[in-house]
PDB file of C-alpha atoms in Angstrom:
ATOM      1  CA  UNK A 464      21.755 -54.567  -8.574  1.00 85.00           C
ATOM      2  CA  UNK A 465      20.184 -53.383 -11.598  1.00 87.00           C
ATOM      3  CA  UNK A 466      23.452 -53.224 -13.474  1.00 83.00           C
ATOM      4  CA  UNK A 467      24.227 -56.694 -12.159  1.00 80.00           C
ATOM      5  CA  UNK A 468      20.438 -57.819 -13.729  1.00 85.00           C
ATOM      6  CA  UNK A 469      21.126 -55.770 -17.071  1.00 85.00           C
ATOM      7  CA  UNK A 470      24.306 -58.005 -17.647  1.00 80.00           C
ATOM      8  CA  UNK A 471      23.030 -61.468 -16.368  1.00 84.00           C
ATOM      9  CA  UNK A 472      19.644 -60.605 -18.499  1.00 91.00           C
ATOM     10  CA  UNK A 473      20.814 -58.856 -21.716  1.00 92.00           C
ATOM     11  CA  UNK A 474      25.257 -58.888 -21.494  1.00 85.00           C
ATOM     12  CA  UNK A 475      24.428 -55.380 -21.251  1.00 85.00           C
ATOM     13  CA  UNK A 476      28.039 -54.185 -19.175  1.00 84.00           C
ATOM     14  CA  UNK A 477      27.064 -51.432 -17.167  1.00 86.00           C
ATOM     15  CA  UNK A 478      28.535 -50.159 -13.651  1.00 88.00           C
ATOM     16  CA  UNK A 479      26.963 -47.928 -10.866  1.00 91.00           C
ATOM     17  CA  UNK A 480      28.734 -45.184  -8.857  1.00 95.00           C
ATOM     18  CA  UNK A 481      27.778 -44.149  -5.552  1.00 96.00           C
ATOM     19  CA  UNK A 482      28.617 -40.694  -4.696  1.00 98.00           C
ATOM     20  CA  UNK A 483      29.266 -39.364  -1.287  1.00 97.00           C
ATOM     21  CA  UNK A 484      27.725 -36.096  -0.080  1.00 97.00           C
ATOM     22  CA  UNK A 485      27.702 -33.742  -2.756  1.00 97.00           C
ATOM     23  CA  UNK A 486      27.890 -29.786  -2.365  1.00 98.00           C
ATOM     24  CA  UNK A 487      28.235 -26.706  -5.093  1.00 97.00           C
ATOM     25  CA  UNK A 488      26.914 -25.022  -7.922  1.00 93.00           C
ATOM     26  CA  UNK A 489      23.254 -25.461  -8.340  1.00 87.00           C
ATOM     27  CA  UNK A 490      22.682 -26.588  -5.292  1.00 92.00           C
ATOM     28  CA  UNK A 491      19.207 -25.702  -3.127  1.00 91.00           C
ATOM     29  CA  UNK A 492      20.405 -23.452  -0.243  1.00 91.00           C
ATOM     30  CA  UNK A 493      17.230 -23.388   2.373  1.00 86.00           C
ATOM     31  CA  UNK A 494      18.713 -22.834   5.541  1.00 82.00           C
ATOM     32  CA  UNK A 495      16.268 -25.666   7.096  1.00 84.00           C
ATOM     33  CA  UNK A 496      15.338 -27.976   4.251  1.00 89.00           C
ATOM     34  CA  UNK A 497      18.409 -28.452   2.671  1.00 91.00           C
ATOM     35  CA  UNK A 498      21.734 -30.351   2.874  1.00 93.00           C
ATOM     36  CA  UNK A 499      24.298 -29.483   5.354  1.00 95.00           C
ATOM     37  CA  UNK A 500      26.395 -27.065   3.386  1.00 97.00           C
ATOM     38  CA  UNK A 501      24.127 -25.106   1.518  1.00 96.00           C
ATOM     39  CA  UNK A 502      21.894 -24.747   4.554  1.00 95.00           C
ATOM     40  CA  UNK A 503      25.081 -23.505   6.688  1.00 97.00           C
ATOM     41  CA  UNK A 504      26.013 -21.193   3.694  1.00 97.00           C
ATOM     42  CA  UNK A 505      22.668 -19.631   4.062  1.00 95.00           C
ATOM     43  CA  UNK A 506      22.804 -19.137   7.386  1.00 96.00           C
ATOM     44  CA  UNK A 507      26.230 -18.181   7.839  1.00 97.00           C
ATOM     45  CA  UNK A 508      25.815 -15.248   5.102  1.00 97.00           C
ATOM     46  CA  UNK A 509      22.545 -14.121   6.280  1.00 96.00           C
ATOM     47  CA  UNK A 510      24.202 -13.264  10.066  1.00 98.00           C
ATOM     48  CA  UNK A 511      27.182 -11.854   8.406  1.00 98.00           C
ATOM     49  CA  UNK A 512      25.308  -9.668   6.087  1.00 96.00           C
ATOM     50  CA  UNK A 513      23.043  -8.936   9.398  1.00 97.00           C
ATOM     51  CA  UNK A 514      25.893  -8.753  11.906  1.00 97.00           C
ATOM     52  CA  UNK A 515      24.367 -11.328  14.346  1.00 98.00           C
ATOM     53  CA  UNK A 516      25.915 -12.555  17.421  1.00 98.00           C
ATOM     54  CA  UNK A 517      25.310 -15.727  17.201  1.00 98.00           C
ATOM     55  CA  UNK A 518      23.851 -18.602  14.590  1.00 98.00           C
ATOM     56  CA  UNK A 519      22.122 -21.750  15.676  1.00 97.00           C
ATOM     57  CA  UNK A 520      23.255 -24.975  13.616  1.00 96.00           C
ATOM     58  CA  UNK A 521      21.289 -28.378  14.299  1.00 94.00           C
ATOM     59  CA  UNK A 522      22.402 -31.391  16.654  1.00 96.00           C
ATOM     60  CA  UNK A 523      26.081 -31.034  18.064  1.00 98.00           C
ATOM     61  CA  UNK A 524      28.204 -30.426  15.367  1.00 98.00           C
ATOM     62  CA  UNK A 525      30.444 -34.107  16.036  1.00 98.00           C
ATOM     63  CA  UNK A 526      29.018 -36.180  13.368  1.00 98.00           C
ATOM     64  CA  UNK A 527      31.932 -36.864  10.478  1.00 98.00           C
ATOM     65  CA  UNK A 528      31.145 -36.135   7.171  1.00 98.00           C
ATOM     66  CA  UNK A 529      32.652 -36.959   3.444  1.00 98.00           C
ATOM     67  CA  UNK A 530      31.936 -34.516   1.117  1.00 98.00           C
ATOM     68  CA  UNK A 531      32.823 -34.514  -2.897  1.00 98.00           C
ATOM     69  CA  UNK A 532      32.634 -30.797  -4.834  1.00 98.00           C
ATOM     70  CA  UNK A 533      30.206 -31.775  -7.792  1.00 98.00           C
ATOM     71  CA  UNK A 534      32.798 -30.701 -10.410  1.00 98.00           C
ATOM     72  CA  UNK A 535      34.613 -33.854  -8.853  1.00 98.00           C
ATOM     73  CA  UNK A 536      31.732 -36.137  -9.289  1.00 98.00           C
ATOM     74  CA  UNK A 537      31.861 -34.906 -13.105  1.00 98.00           C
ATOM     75  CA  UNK A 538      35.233 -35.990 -13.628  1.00 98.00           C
ATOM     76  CA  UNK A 539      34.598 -39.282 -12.087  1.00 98.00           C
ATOM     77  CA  UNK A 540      31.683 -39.786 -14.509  1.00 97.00           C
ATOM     78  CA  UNK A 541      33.784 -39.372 -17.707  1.00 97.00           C
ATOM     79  CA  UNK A 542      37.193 -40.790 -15.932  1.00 97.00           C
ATOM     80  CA  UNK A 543      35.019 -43.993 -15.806  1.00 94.00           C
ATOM     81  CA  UNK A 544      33.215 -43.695 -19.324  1.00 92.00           C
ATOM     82  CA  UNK A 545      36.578 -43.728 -20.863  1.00 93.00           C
ATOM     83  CA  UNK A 546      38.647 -45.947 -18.038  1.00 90.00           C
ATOM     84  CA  UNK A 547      36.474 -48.930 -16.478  1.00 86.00           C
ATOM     85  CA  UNK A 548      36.281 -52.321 -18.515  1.00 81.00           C
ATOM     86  CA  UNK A 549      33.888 -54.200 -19.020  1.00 73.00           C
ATOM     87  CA  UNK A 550      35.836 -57.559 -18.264  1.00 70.00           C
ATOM     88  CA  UNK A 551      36.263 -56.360 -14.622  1.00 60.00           C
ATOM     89  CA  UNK A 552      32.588 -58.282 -13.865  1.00 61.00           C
ATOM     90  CA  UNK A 553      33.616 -58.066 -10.207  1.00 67.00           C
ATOM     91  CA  UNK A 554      32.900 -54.556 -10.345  1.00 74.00           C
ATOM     92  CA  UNK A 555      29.426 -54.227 -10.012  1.00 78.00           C
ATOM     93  CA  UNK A 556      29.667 -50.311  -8.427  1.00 88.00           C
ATOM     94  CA  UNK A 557      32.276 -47.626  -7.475  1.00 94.00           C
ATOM     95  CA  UNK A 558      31.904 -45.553  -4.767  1.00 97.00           C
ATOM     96  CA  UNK A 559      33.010 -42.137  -5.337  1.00 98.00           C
ATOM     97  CA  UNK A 560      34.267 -39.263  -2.729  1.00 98.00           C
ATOM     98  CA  UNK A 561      37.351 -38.014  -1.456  1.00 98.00           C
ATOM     99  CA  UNK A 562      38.498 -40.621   1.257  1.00 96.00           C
ATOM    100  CA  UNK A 563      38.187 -37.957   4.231  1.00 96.00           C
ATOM    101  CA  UNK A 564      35.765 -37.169   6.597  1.00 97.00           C
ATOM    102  CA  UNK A 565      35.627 -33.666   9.208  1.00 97.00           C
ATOM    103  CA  UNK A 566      33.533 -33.110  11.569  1.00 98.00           C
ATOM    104  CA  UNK A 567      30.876 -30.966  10.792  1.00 98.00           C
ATOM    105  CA  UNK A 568      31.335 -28.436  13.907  1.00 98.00           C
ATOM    106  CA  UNK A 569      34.740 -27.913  11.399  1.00 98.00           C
ATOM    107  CA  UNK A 570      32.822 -27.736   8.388  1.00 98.00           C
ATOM    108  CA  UNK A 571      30.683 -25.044  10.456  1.00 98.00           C
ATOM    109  CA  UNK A 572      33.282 -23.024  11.492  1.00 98.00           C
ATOM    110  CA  UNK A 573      34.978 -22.936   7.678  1.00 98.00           C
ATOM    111  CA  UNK A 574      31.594 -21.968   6.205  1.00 98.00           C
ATOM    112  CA  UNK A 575      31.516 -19.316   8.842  1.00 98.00           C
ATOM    113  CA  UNK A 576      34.918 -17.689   8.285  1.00 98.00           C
ATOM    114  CA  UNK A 577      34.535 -17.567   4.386  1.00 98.00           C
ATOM    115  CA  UNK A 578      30.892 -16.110   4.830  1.00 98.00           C
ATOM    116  CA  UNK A 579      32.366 -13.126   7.358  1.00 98.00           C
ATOM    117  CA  UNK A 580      30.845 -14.313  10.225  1.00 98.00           C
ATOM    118  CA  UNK A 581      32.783 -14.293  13.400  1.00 96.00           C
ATOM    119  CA  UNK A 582      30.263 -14.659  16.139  1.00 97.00           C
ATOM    120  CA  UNK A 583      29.161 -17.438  18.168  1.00 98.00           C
ATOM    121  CA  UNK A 584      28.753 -20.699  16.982  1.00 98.00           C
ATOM    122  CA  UNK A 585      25.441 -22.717  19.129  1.00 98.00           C
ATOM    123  CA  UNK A 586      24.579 -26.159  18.252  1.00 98.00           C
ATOM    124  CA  UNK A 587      20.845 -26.912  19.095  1.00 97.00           C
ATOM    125  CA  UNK A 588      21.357 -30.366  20.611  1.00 97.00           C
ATOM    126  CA  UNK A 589      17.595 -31.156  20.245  1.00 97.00           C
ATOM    127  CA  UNK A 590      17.660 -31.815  16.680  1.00 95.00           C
ATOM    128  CA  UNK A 591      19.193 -35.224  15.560  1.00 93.00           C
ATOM    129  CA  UNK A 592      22.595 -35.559  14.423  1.00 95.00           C
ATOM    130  CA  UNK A 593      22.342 -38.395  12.449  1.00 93.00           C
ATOM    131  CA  UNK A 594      24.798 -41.429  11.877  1.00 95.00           C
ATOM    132  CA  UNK A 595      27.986 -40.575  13.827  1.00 96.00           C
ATOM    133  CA  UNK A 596      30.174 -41.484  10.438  1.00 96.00           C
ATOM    134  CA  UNK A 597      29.925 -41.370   6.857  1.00 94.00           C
ATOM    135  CA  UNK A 598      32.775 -42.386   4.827  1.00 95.00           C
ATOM    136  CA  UNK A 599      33.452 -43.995   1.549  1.00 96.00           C
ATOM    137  CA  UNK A 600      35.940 -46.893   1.164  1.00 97.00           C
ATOM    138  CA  UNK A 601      37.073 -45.221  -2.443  1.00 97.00           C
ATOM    139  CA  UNK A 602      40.072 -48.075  -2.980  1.00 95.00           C
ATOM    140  CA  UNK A 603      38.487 -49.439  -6.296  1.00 92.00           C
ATOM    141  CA  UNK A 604      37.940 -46.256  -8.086  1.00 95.00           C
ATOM    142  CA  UNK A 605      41.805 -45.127  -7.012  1.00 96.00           C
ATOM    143  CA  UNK A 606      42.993 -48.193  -8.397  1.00 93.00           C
ATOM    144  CA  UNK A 607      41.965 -47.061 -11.735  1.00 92.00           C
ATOM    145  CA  UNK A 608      43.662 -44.173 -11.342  1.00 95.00           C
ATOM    146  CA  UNK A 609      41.129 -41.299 -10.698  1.00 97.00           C
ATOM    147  CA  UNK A 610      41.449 -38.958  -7.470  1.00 97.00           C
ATOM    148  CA  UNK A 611      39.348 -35.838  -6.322  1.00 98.00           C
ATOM    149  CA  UNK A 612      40.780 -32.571  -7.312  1.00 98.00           C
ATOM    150  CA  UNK A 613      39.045 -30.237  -5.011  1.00 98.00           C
ATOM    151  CA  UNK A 614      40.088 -29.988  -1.781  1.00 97.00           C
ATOM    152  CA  UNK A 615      37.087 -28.700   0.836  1.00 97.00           C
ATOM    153  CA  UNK A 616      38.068 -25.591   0.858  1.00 97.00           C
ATOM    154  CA  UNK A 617      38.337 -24.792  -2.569  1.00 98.00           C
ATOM    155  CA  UNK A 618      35.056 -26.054  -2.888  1.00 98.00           C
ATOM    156  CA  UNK A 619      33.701 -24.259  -0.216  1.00 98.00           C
ATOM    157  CA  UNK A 620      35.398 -20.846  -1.116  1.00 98.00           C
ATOM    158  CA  UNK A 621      33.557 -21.858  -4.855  1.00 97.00           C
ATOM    159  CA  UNK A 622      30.603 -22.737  -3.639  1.00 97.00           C
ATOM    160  CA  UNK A 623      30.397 -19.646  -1.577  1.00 97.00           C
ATOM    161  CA  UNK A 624      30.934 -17.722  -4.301  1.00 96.00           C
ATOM    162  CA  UNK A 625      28.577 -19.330  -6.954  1.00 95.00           C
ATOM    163  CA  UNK A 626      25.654 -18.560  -3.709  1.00 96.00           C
ATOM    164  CA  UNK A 627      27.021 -14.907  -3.091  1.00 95.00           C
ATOM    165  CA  UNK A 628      26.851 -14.682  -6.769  1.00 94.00           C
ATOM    166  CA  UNK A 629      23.482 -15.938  -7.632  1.00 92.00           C
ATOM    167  CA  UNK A 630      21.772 -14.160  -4.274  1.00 92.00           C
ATOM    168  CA  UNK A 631      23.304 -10.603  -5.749  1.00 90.00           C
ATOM    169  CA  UNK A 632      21.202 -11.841  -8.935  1.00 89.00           C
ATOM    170  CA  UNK A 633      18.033 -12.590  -7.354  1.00 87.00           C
ATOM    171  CA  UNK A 634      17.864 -16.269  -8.782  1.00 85.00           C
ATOM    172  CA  UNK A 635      19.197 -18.782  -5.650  1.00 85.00           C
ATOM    173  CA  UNK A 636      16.289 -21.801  -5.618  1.00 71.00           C
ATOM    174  CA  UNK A 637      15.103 -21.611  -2.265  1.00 62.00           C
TER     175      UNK A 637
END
């Protein structure tokens, strides 16, 4: 709306985009207080590095999930800077993500496997799950040509080793 106001008010062409979950580099990796990912990074690495039997993840684990790899979100930033026209007024916003949504019992058992944790996976069904679904219809920014390049698990593997990486150097944010 405010880009809609800046161009009504002042001709000022501007255009919003809406990101879907983002995960990777830099991001805050509190095993309760943070995002999904990071917080199941944490966890998955500390019982690996502790050889645990089990880990405890929050609600169920069958809410779907769209996640974009920040790098992504980059790309989509300057794809848009140097692709999006200002005589497409219809265009207010763009959402941007990958299209595809997993469960996050899959994203759970991924994390877990690239961390070197192999024990038992127990979802705490007392803590909210949250909306069932969370996609992005992504059509409009597709039709101007840009797609994700990072598929979840490079991301993941990347992310998991920008974490490892940072934790072996004393500076994660926690």
């Amino acid at each position: 709306k405010l880009c809609e106001a800046l161009n009504l008010q002042y001709g000022f062409d501007a255009i919003s985009l809406m990101p879907t979950n983002l995960y990777g580099p830099g991001d805050y990796y509190h095993p309760e207080k943070s995002h999904v990912i990071p917080a199941l990074i944490s966890k998955f690495d500390e019982a690996a590095k502790n050889n645990l039997k089990k880990v405890v993840c929050w609600g169920t684990g069958s809410p779907y999930r769209e996640f974009l790899y920040v790098d992504d979100l980059a790309d989509a930033c300057k794809f848009v800077l140097e692709n999006w026209k200002p005589d497409k007024k219809e265009i207010k916003f763009l959402n941007v993500g990958t299209g595809n949504d997993m469960q996050i019992k899959n994203i759970a058992e991924i994390i877990s496997k690239k961390c070197g944790f192999y024990g038992e996976i127990e979802w705490d069904v007392s803590k909210p799950d949250g909306t069932p679904k969370k996609q992005l219809d992504i059509s409009k920014i597709m039709k101007l040509g840009w797609r994700p390049k990072t598929t979840i698990e490079e991301g993941l593997t990347l992310t998991i080793s920008n974490y490892k990486n940072l934790k072996n150097k004393n500076m994660l944010r926690k």
